[in-house]
């Protein structure tokens, strides 16, 4: 299970790099202010932050979901 979590973190890091990387390389740190003003960029940022939070918090809940009958 931990291998799948590591793959999830790697894919999330790749998604962040592919979304923000070209914009950062092109416009530099000042370009992030313009990026934050766009509604679609804010939605993607919130989705990525939510996915990272879920990837961190949900693996600790696995033992509670398994019932030993």
N, CA, C and O atoms as a CHARMM CRD file, in Angstrom:
* protein
*
  276
    1    1 UNK  N      0.81200  -1.18800   0.00000 PROA 1      0.00000
    2    1 UNK  CA     0.00000   0.00000   0.00000 PROA 1      0.00000
    3    1 UNK  C      0.86100   1.26000   0.00000 PROA 1      0.00000
    4    1 UNK  O      0.50300   2.25200  -0.63400 PROA 1      0.00000
    5    2 UNK  N      1.98500   1.23000   0.70000 PROA 2      0.00000
    6    2 UNK  CA     2.82800   2.41800   0.75200 PROA 2      0.00000
    7    2 UNK  C      3.45700   2.70700  -0.61200 PROA 2      0.00000
    8    2 UNK  O      3.75400   3.85800  -0.93100 PROA 2      0.00000
    9    3 UNK  N      3.65900   1.66200  -1.41300 PROA 3      0.00000
   10    3 UNK  CA     4.18100   1.88000  -2.76600 PROA 3      0.00000
   11    3 UNK  C      3.18600   2.67400  -3.60700 PROA 3      0.00000
   12    3 UNK  O      3.58100   3.54500  -4.38100 PROA 3      0.00000
   13    4 UNK  N      1.91200   2.37800  -3.45900 PROA 4      0.00000
   14    4 UNK  CA     0.88600   3.11500  -4.19100 PROA 4      0.00000
   15    4 UNK  C      0.80300   4.57200  -3.73000 PROA 4      0.00000
   16    4 UNK  O      0.54000   5.46700  -4.53300 PROA 4      0.00000
   17    5 UNK  N      1.02500   4.80200  -2.44700 PROA 5      0.00000
   18    5 UNK  CA     1.03000   6.16600  -1.92100 PROA 5      0.00000
   19    5 UNK  C      2.21800   6.93800  -2.48400 PROA 5      0.00000
   20    5 UNK  O      2.08600   8.11300  -2.82700 PROA 5      0.00000
   21    6 UNK  N      3.36600   6.29600  -2.58000 PROA 6      0.00000
   22    6 UNK  CA     4.53400   6.95000  -3.16300 PROA 6      0.00000
   23    6 UNK  C      4.30200   7.27600  -4.63700 PROA 6      0.00000
   24    6 UNK  O      4.71800   8.33300  -5.11200 PROA 6      0.00000
   25    7 UNK  N      3.64500   6.37900  -5.35700 PROA 7      0.00000
   26    7 UNK  CA     3.31300   6.65300  -6.75600 PROA 7      0.00000
   27    7 UNK  C      2.34900   7.82800  -6.84500 PROA 7      0.00000
   28    7 UNK  O      2.47800   8.66600  -7.73700 PROA 7      0.00000
   29    8 UNK  N      1.38100   7.90000  -5.92800 PROA 8      0.00000
   30    8 UNK  CA     0.43400   9.01300  -5.92400 PROA 8      0.00000
   31    8 UNK  C      1.15500  10.34100  -5.68600 PROA 8      0.00000
   32    8 UNK  O      0.86300  11.32700  -6.36300 PROA 8      0.00000
   33    9 UNK  N      2.08800  10.37900  -4.73800 PROA 9      0.00000
   34    9 UNK  CA     2.84800  11.60100  -4.48900 PROA 9      0.00000
   35    9 UNK  C      3.70200  11.97700  -5.70200 PROA 9      0.00000
   36    9 UNK  O      3.81400  13.15400  -6.04200 PROA 9      0.00000
   37   10 UNK  N      4.30000  10.98300  -6.34800 PROA 10     0.00000
   38   10 UNK  CA     5.11600  11.26000  -7.52900 PROA 10     0.00000
   39   10 UNK  C      4.26400  11.84200  -8.65800 PROA 10     0.00000
   40   10 UNK  O      4.68200  12.78400  -9.33100 PROA 10     0.00000
   41   11 UNK  N      3.08500  11.28700  -8.86100 PROA 11     0.00000
   42   11 UNK  CA     2.20500  11.79400  -9.91200 PROA 11     0.00000
   43   11 UNK  C      1.68100  13.18600  -9.58200 PROA 11     0.00000
   44   11 UNK  O      1.52900  14.01700 -10.47800 PROA 11     0.00000
   45   12 UNK  N      1.40300  13.44900  -8.30600 PROA 12     0.00000
   46   12 UNK  CA     0.98200  14.79400  -7.91500 PROA 12     0.00000
   47   12 UNK  C      2.11000  15.80400  -8.10100 PROA 12     0.00000
   48   12 UNK  O      1.87600  16.92600  -8.54900 PROA 12     0.00000
   49   13 UNK  N      3.32200  15.41000  -7.76100 PROA 13     0.00000
   50   13 UNK  CA     4.46800  16.30400  -7.96600 PROA 13     0.00000
   51   13 UNK  C      4.68000  16.56100  -9.45500 PROA 13     0.00000
   52   13 UNK  O      5.01600  17.67800  -9.84900 PROA 13     0.00000
   53   14 UNK  N      4.48900  15.54400 -10.28000 PROA 14     0.00000
   54   14 UNK  CA     4.60900  15.72200 -11.72600 PROA 14     0.00000
   55   14 UNK  C      3.52600  16.66100 -12.24800 PROA 14     0.00000
   56   14 UNK  O      3.79400  17.49700 -13.11000 PROA 14     0.00000
   57   15 UNK  N      2.30700  16.52800 -11.73100 PROA 15     0.00000
   58   15 UNK  CA     1.22000  17.40800 -12.16200 PROA 15     0.00000
   59   15 UNK  C      1.51600  18.86300 -11.79100 PROA 15     0.00000
   60   15 UNK  O      1.27600  19.77200 -12.58500 PROA 15     0.00000
   61   16 UNK  N      2.03200  19.07500 -10.59900 PROA 16     0.00000
   62   16 UNK  CA     2.38000  20.44100 -10.17000 PROA 16     0.00000
   63   16 UNK  C      3.50400  20.99400 -11.04200 PROA 16     0.00000
   64   16 UNK  O      3.45700  22.14900 -11.46400 PROA 16     0.00000
   65   17 UNK  N      4.51000  20.16700 -11.31000 PROA 17     0.00000
   66   17 UNK  CA     5.63500  20.62900 -12.13000 PROA 17     0.00000
   67   17 UNK  C      5.19900  20.94900 -13.55700 PROA 17     0.00000
   68   17 UNK  O      5.64400  21.94000 -14.13500 PROA 17     0.00000
   69   18 UNK  N      4.33500  20.11900 -14.12300 PROA 18     0.00000
   70   18 UNK  CA     3.89400  20.36500 -15.49300 PROA 18     0.00000
   71   18 UNK  C      2.94000  21.54800 -15.59100 PROA 18     0.00000
   72   18 UNK  O      2.88400  22.20900 -16.62800 PROA 18     0.00000
   73   19 UNK  N      2.19700  21.82200 -14.53800 PROA 19     0.00000
   74   19 UNK  CA     1.27600  22.95200 -14.58200 PROA 19     0.00000
   75   19 UNK  C      1.99000  24.27100 -14.32400 PROA 19     0.00000
   76   19 UNK  O      1.78000  25.23800 -15.05600 PROA 19     0.00000
   77   20 UNK  N      2.83200  24.32700 -13.29500 PROA 20     0.00000
   78   20 UNK  CA     3.47600  25.57200 -12.91400 PROA 20     0.00000
   79   20 UNK  C      4.83300  25.77500 -13.55800 PROA 20     0.00000
   80   20 UNK  O      5.27000  26.91700 -13.70400 PROA 20     0.00000
   81   21 UNK  N      5.50500  24.72700 -13.94300 PROA 21     0.00000
   82   21 UNK  CA     6.86700  24.82000 -14.45800 PROA 21     0.00000
   83   21 UNK  C      7.03500  25.70800 -15.67600 PROA 21     0.00000
   84   21 UNK  O      7.84300  26.63600 -15.64000 PROA 21     0.00000
   85   22 UNK  N      6.29900  25.45600 -16.76000 PROA 22     0.00000
   86   22 UNK  CA     6.49300  26.30400 -17.94100 PROA 22     0.00000
   87   22 UNK  C      6.17900  27.78000 -17.68500 PROA 22     0.00000
   88   22 UNK  O      6.85500  28.66200 -18.21500 PROA 22     0.00000
   89   23 UNK  N      5.16400  28.04300 -16.88300 PROA 23     0.00000
   90   23 UNK  CA     4.81900  29.43300 -16.56800 PROA 23     0.00000
   91   23 UNK  C      5.91800  30.08400 -15.73400 PROA 23     0.00000
   92   23 UNK  O      6.24300  31.25400 -15.93500 PROA 23     0.00000
   93   24 UNK  N      6.48800  29.33000 -14.80400 PROA 24     0.00000
   94   24 UNK  CA     7.56300  29.85100 -13.96600 PROA 24     0.00000
   95   24 UNK  C      8.81500  30.11100 -14.79400 PROA 24     0.00000
   96   24 UNK  O      9.48500  31.12700 -14.60600 PROA 24     0.00000
   97   25 UNK  N      9.13300  29.20200 -15.70400 PROA 25     0.00000
   98   25 UNK  CA    10.32300  29.38100 -16.53900 PROA 25     0.00000
   99   25 UNK  C     10.15100  30.57500 -17.47500 PROA 25     0.00000
  100   25 UNK  O     11.09600  31.32900 -17.70400 PROA 25     0.00000
  101   26 UNK  N      8.95500  30.74400 -18.00900 PROA 26     0.00000
  102   26 UNK  CA     8.71700  31.81800 -18.96500 PROA 26     0.00000
  103   26 UNK  C      8.68400  33.19100 -18.30300 PROA 26     0.00000
  104   26 UNK  O      9.34300  34.12000 -18.77000 PROA 26     0.00000
  105   27 UNK  N      7.91700  33.32700 -17.21400 PROA 27     0.00000
  106   27 UNK  CA     7.68000  34.64300 -16.61700 PROA 27     0.00000
  107   27 UNK  C      8.41900  34.87600 -15.30800 PROA 27     0.00000
  108   27 UNK  O      8.47000  36.01100 -14.83400 PROA 27     0.00000
  109   28 UNK  N      8.98100  33.85700 -14.72200 PROA 28     0.00000
  110   28 UNK  CA     9.69100  34.01100 -13.46200 PROA 28     0.00000
  111   28 UNK  C      8.73400  34.07800 -12.28100 PROA 28     0.00000
  112   28 UNK  O      7.53400  33.85700 -12.44700 PROA 28     0.00000
  113   29 UNK  N      9.24500  34.38000 -11.09300 PROA 29     0.00000
  114   29 UNK  CA     8.39700  34.41900  -9.89800 PROA 29     0.00000
  115   29 UNK  C      7.28500  35.45900  -9.96500 PROA 29     0.00000
  116   29 UNK  O      6.22900  35.27000  -9.36200 PROA 29     0.00000
  117   30 UNK  N      7.50500  36.54800 -10.68500 PROA 30     0.00000
  118   30 UNK  CA     6.47300  37.58300 -10.77900 PROA 30     0.00000
  119   30 UNK  C      5.26300  37.11400 -11.59300 PROA 30     0.00000
  120   30 UNK  O      4.17300  37.67200 -11.46300 PROA 30     0.00000
  121   31 UNK  N      5.45000  36.10300 -12.42100 PROA 31     0.00000
  122   31 UNK  CA     4.34700  35.60200 -13.23200 PROA 31     0.00000
  123   31 UNK  C      3.30900  34.85600 -12.42600 PROA 31     0.00000
  124   31 UNK  O      2.19500  34.64900 -12.90700 PROA 31     0.00000
  125   32 UNK  N      3.64100  34.44600 -11.21300 PROA 32     0.00000
  126   32 UNK  CA     2.66900  33.73900 -10.38200 PROA 32     0.00000
  127   32 UNK  C      1.51700  34.64300  -9.95800 PROA 32     0.00000
  128   32 UNK  O      0.40200  34.16900  -9.73900 PROA 32     0.00000
  129   33 UNK  N      1.78100  35.93600  -9.84300 PROA 33     0.00000
  130   33 UNK  CA     0.69000  36.86400  -9.50600 PROA 33     0.00000
  131   33 UNK  C     -0.36200  36.87600 -10.61100 PROA 33     0.00000
  132   33 UNK  O     -1.56200  36.90100 -10.33800 PROA 33     0.00000
  133   34 UNK  N      0.09500  36.85700 -11.85000 PROA 34     0.00000
  134   34 UNK  CA    -0.84900  36.80300 -12.96500 PROA 34     0.00000
  135   34 UNK  C     -1.57400  35.46900 -13.00800 PROA 34     0.00000
  136   34 UNK  O     -2.75800  35.40600 -13.33800 PROA 34     0.00000
  137   35 UNK  N     -0.86300  34.41100 -12.67300 PROA 35     0.00000
  138   35 UNK  CA    -1.47000  33.08800 -12.71200 PROA 35     0.00000
  139   35 UNK  C     -2.54500  32.93100 -11.64700 PROA 35     0.00000
  140   35 UNK  O     -3.55200  32.26200 -11.87500 PROA 35     0.00000
  141   36 UNK  N     -2.33900  33.54200 -10.49200 PROA 36     0.00000
  142   36 UNK  CA    -3.30700  33.43500  -9.39600 PROA 36     0.00000
  143   36 UNK  C     -4.59200  34.18700  -9.72700 PROA 36     0.00000
  144   36 UNK  O     -5.65500  33.85000  -9.20400 PROA 36     0.00000
  145   37 UNK  N     -4.51000  35.18400 -10.57400 PROA 37     0.00000
  146   37 UNK  CA    -5.70100  35.95200 -10.93300 PROA 37     0.00000
  147   37 UNK  C     -6.65300  35.18600 -11.84200 PROA 37     0.00000
  148   37 UNK  O     -7.83200  35.53200 -11.92200 PROA 37     0.00000
  149   38 UNK  N     -6.17100  34.16200 -12.52300 PROA 38     0.00000
  150   38 UNK  CA    -7.02200  33.37800 -13.42200 PROA 38     0.00000
  151   38 UNK  C     -7.83700  32.37500 -12.61200 PROA 38     0.00000
  152   38 UNK  O     -7.29700  31.68000 -11.75100 PROA 38     0.00000
  153   39 UNK  N     -9.12800  32.30300 -12.88800 PROA 39     0.00000
  154   39 UNK  CA   -10.00600  31.40000 -12.13500 PROA 39     0.00000
  155   39 UNK  C     -9.69200  29.94100 -12.36700 PROA 39     0.00000
  156   39 UNK  O     -9.76700  29.14000 -11.43500 PROA 39     0.00000
  157   40 UNK  N     -9.33700  29.57000 -13.60400 PROA 40     0.00000
  158   40 UNK  CA    -9.03800  28.17100 -13.87100 PROA 40     0.00000
  159   40 UNK  C     -7.76000  27.72500 -13.16700 PROA 40     0.00000
  160   40 UNK  O     -7.66300  26.58200 -12.72300 PROA 40     0.00000
  161   41 UNK  N     -6.78800  28.61400 -13.06500 PROA 41     0.00000
  162   41 UNK  CA    -5.55600  28.27600 -12.35800 PROA 41     0.00000
  163   41 UNK  C     -5.81600  28.10700 -10.87000 PROA 41     0.00000
  164   41 UNK  O     -5.23600  27.22800 -10.23300 PROA 41     0.00000
  165   42 UNK  N     -6.68700  28.94500 -10.31000 PROA 42     0.00000
  166   42 UNK  CA    -7.03400  28.80000  -8.89200 PROA 42     0.00000
  167   42 UNK  C     -7.73500  27.47300  -8.64300 PROA 42     0.00000
  168   42 UNK  O     -7.48200  26.81700  -7.63200 PROA 42     0.00000
  169   43 UNK  N     -8.61500  27.07200  -9.55700 PROA 43     0.00000
  170   43 UNK  CA    -9.32600  25.80500  -9.39100 PROA 43     0.00000
  171   43 UNK  C     -8.35100  24.62600  -9.42100 PROA 43     0.00000
  172   43 UNK  O     -8.46300  23.70200  -8.61500 PROA 43     0.00000
  173   44 UNK  N     -7.40700  24.66100 -10.34300 PROA 44     0.00000
  174   44 UNK  CA    -6.42300  23.58600 -10.42700 PROA 44     0.00000
  175   44 UNK  C     -5.54200  23.57000  -9.18700 PROA 44     0.00000
  176   44 UNK  O     -5.20900  22.49800  -8.68100 PROA 44     0.00000
  177   45 UNK  N     -5.16000  24.74500  -8.69100 PROA 45     0.00000
  178   45 UNK  CA    -4.35500  24.81700  -7.46300 PROA 45     0.00000
  179   45 UNK  C     -5.09800  24.21100  -6.28100 PROA 45     0.00000
  180   45 UNK  O     -4.52600  23.44400  -5.50600 PROA 45     0.00000
  181   46 UNK  N     -6.37100  24.55900  -6.14500 PROA 46     0.00000
  182   46 UNK  CA    -7.15800  24.00100  -5.04200 PROA 46     0.00000
  183   46 UNK  C     -7.31100  22.49700  -5.17200 PROA 46     0.00000
  184   46 UNK  O     -7.26100  21.78100  -4.17200 PROA 46     0.00000
  185   47 UNK  N     -7.49500  22.00800  -6.39200 PROA 47     0.00000
  186   47 UNK  CA    -7.59100  20.56700  -6.59400 PROA 47     0.00000
  187   47 UNK  C     -6.29100  19.87500  -6.21200 PROA 47     0.00000
  188   47 UNK  O     -6.32000  18.84600  -5.53800 PROA 47     0.00000
  189   48 UNK  N     -5.14500  20.42300  -6.63300 PROA 48     0.00000
  190   48 UNK  CA    -3.85800  19.80600  -6.31200 PROA 48     0.00000
  191   48 UNK  C     -3.57500  19.84000  -4.80900 PROA 48     0.00000
  192   48 UNK  O     -3.07100  18.86700  -4.24900 PROA 48     0.00000
  193   49 UNK  N     -3.89600  20.94800  -4.16400 PROA 49     0.00000
  194   49 UNK  CA    -3.70400  21.03200  -2.70800 PROA 49     0.00000
  195   49 UNK  C     -4.61400  20.03100  -1.99700 PROA 49     0.00000
  196   49 UNK  O     -4.18500  19.36300  -1.05600 PROA 49     0.00000
  197   50 UNK  N     -5.85500  19.92500  -2.43700 PROA 50     0.00000
  198   50 UNK  CA    -6.77400  18.95400  -1.84300 PROA 50     0.00000
  199   50 UNK  C     -6.31300  17.52200  -2.04100 PROA 50     0.00000
  200   50 UNK  O     -6.42700  16.69900  -1.13300 PROA 50     0.00000
  201   51 UNK  N     -5.79500  17.22100  -3.22300 PROA 51     0.00000
  202   51 UNK  CA    -5.30000  15.87100  -3.48600 PROA 51     0.00000
  203   51 UNK  C     -4.08700  15.54600  -2.62300 PROA 51     0.00000
  204   51 UNK  O     -3.95300  14.42400  -2.13400 PROA 51     0.00000
  205   52 UNK  N     -3.20700  16.51900  -2.43500 PROA 52     0.00000
  206   52 UNK  CA    -2.03700  16.28600  -1.58200 PROA 52     0.00000
  207   52 UNK  C     -2.46300  16.07800  -0.13000 PROA 52     0.00000
  208   52 UNK  O     -1.93600  15.19900   0.55300 PROA 52     0.00000
  209   53 UNK  N     -3.41300  16.88100   0.34100 PROA 53     0.00000
  210   53 UNK  CA    -3.89800  16.71400   1.71500 PROA 53     0.00000
  211   53 UNK  C     -4.55500  15.35100   1.89400 PROA 53     0.00000
  212   53 UNK  O     -4.33100  14.68600   2.90600 PROA 53     0.00000
  213   54 UNK  N     -5.35700  14.93000   0.93300 PROA 54     0.00000
  214   54 UNK  CA    -5.97300  13.60400   1.02700 PROA 54     0.00000
  215   54 UNK  C     -4.94000  12.49800   0.98200 PROA 54     0.00000
  216   54 UNK  O     -5.07600  11.49900   1.68800 PROA 54     0.00000
  217   55 UNK  N     -3.91100  12.65600   0.16900 PROA 55     0.00000
  218   55 UNK  CA    -2.86500  11.63500   0.09600 PROA 55     0.00000
  219   55 UNK  C     -2.08500  11.54700   1.40100 PROA 55     0.00000
  220   55 UNK  O     -1.56700  10.48400   1.74400 PROA 55     0.00000
  221   56 UNK  N     -1.99700  12.65000   2.12500 PROA 56     0.00000
  222   56 UNK  CA    -1.29200  12.63300   3.40500 PROA 56     0.00000
  223   56 UNK  C     -2.17600  12.07200   4.51500 PROA 56     0.00000
  224   56 UNK  O     -1.70500  11.27700   5.32800 PROA 56     0.00000
  225   57 UNK  N     -3.43900  12.46700   4.56400 PROA 57     0.00000
  226   57 UNK  CA    -4.29800  12.13500   5.69400 PROA 57     0.00000
  227   57 UNK  C     -5.00900  10.78200   5.57500 PROA 57     0.00000
  228   57 UNK  O     -5.20900  10.10900   6.58600 PROA 57     0.00000
  229   58 UNK  N     -5.38800  10.37900   4.38500 PROA 58     0.00000
  230   58 UNK  CA    -6.17700   9.15700   4.25300 PROA 58     0.00000
  231   58 UNK  C     -5.42800   7.85500   4.53000 PROA 58     0.00000
  232   58 UNK  O     -6.05100   6.92700   5.04500 PROA 58     0.00000
  233   59 UNK  N     -4.13800   7.72100   4.22500 PROA 59     0.00000
  234   59 UNK  CA    -3.48300   6.44600   4.52500 PROA 59     0.00000
  235   59 UNK  C     -3.49900   6.07600   6.00800 PROA 59     0.00000
  236   59 UNK  O     -3.44000   4.89200   6.33800 PROA 59     0.00000
  237   60 UNK  N     -3.57500   7.04100   6.89400 PROA 60     0.00000
  238   60 UNK  CA    -3.62900   6.73900   8.32200 PROA 60     0.00000
  239   60 UNK  C     -4.96800   6.17500   8.75600 PROA 60     0.00000
  240   60 UNK  O     -5.07800   5.64100   9.86000 PROA 60     0.00000
  241   61 UNK  N     -5.98600   6.28000   7.91700 PROA 61     0.00000
  242   61 UNK  CA    -7.32200   5.80100   8.26500 PROA 61     0.00000
  243   61 UNK  C     -7.55600   4.35700   7.83700 PROA 61     0.00000
  244   61 UNK  O     -8.62000   3.80900   8.12500 PROA 61     0.00000
  245   62 UNK  N     -6.61600   3.73000   7.17000 PROA 62     0.00000
  246   62 UNK  CA    -6.82100   2.37000   6.66900 PROA 62     0.00000
  247   62 UNK  C     -7.16200   1.35800   7.75400 PROA 62     0.00000
  248   62 UNK  O     -8.09800   0.58400   7.55200 PROA 62     0.00000
  249   63 UNK  N     -6.47300   1.30800   8.88900 PROA 63     0.00000
  250   63 UNK  CA    -6.81400   0.29100   9.89400 PROA 63     0.00000
  251   63 UNK  C     -8.23600   0.44600  10.43400 PROA 63     0.00000
  252   63 UNK  O     -8.84800  -0.54000  10.84500 PROA 63     0.00000
  253   64 UNK  N     -8.75900   1.64500  10.43800 PROA 64     0.00000
  254   64 UNK  CA   -10.11200   1.84100  10.95400 PROA 64     0.00000
  255   64 UNK  C    -11.16000   1.32300   9.96600 PROA 64     0.00000
  256   64 UNK  O    -12.29000   1.03400  10.35900 PROA 64     0.00000
  257   65 UNK  N    -10.79600   1.20400   8.69900 PROA 65     0.00000
  258   65 UNK  CA   -11.75100   0.74700   7.70500 PROA 65     0.00000
  259   65 UNK  C    -11.81200  -0.76900   7.60100 PROA 65     0.00000
  260   65 UNK  O    -12.76900  -1.31900   7.05600 PROA 65     0.00000
  261   66 UNK  N    -10.79800  -1.44200   8.11900 PROA 66     0.00000
  262   66 UNK  CA   -10.76800  -2.90300   8.02500 PROA 66     0.00000
  263   66 UNK  C    -11.41400  -3.49100   9.27200 PROA 66     0.00000
  264   66 UNK  O    -10.96600  -3.24700  10.39200 PROA 66     0.00000
  265   67 UNK  N    -12.47500  -4.27000   9.06000 PROA 67     0.00000
  266   67 UNK  CA   -13.14100  -4.89200  10.20500 PROA 67     0.00000
  267   67 UNK  C    -12.62900  -6.32300  10.36100 PROA 67     0.00000
  268   67 UNK  O    -12.43800  -7.03600   9.37600 PROA 67     0.00000
  269   68 UNK  N    -12.41700  -6.71800  11.57000 PROA 68     0.00000
  270   68 UNK  CA   -11.95400  -8.08600  11.85300 PROA 68     0.00000
  271   68 UNK  C    -13.10300  -8.84100  12.50400 PROA 68     0.00000
  272   68 UNK  O    -13.27600  -8.83800  13.72200 PROA 68     0.00000
  273   69 UNK  N    -13.85800  -9.46800  11.67100 PROA 69     0.00000
  274   69 UNK  CA   -15.04400 -10.16900  12.17100 PROA 69     0.00000
  275   69 UNK  C    -14.71300 -11.60100  12.47000 PROA 69     0.00000
  276   69 UNK  O    -15.58200 -12.35800  12.90100 PROA 69     0.00000
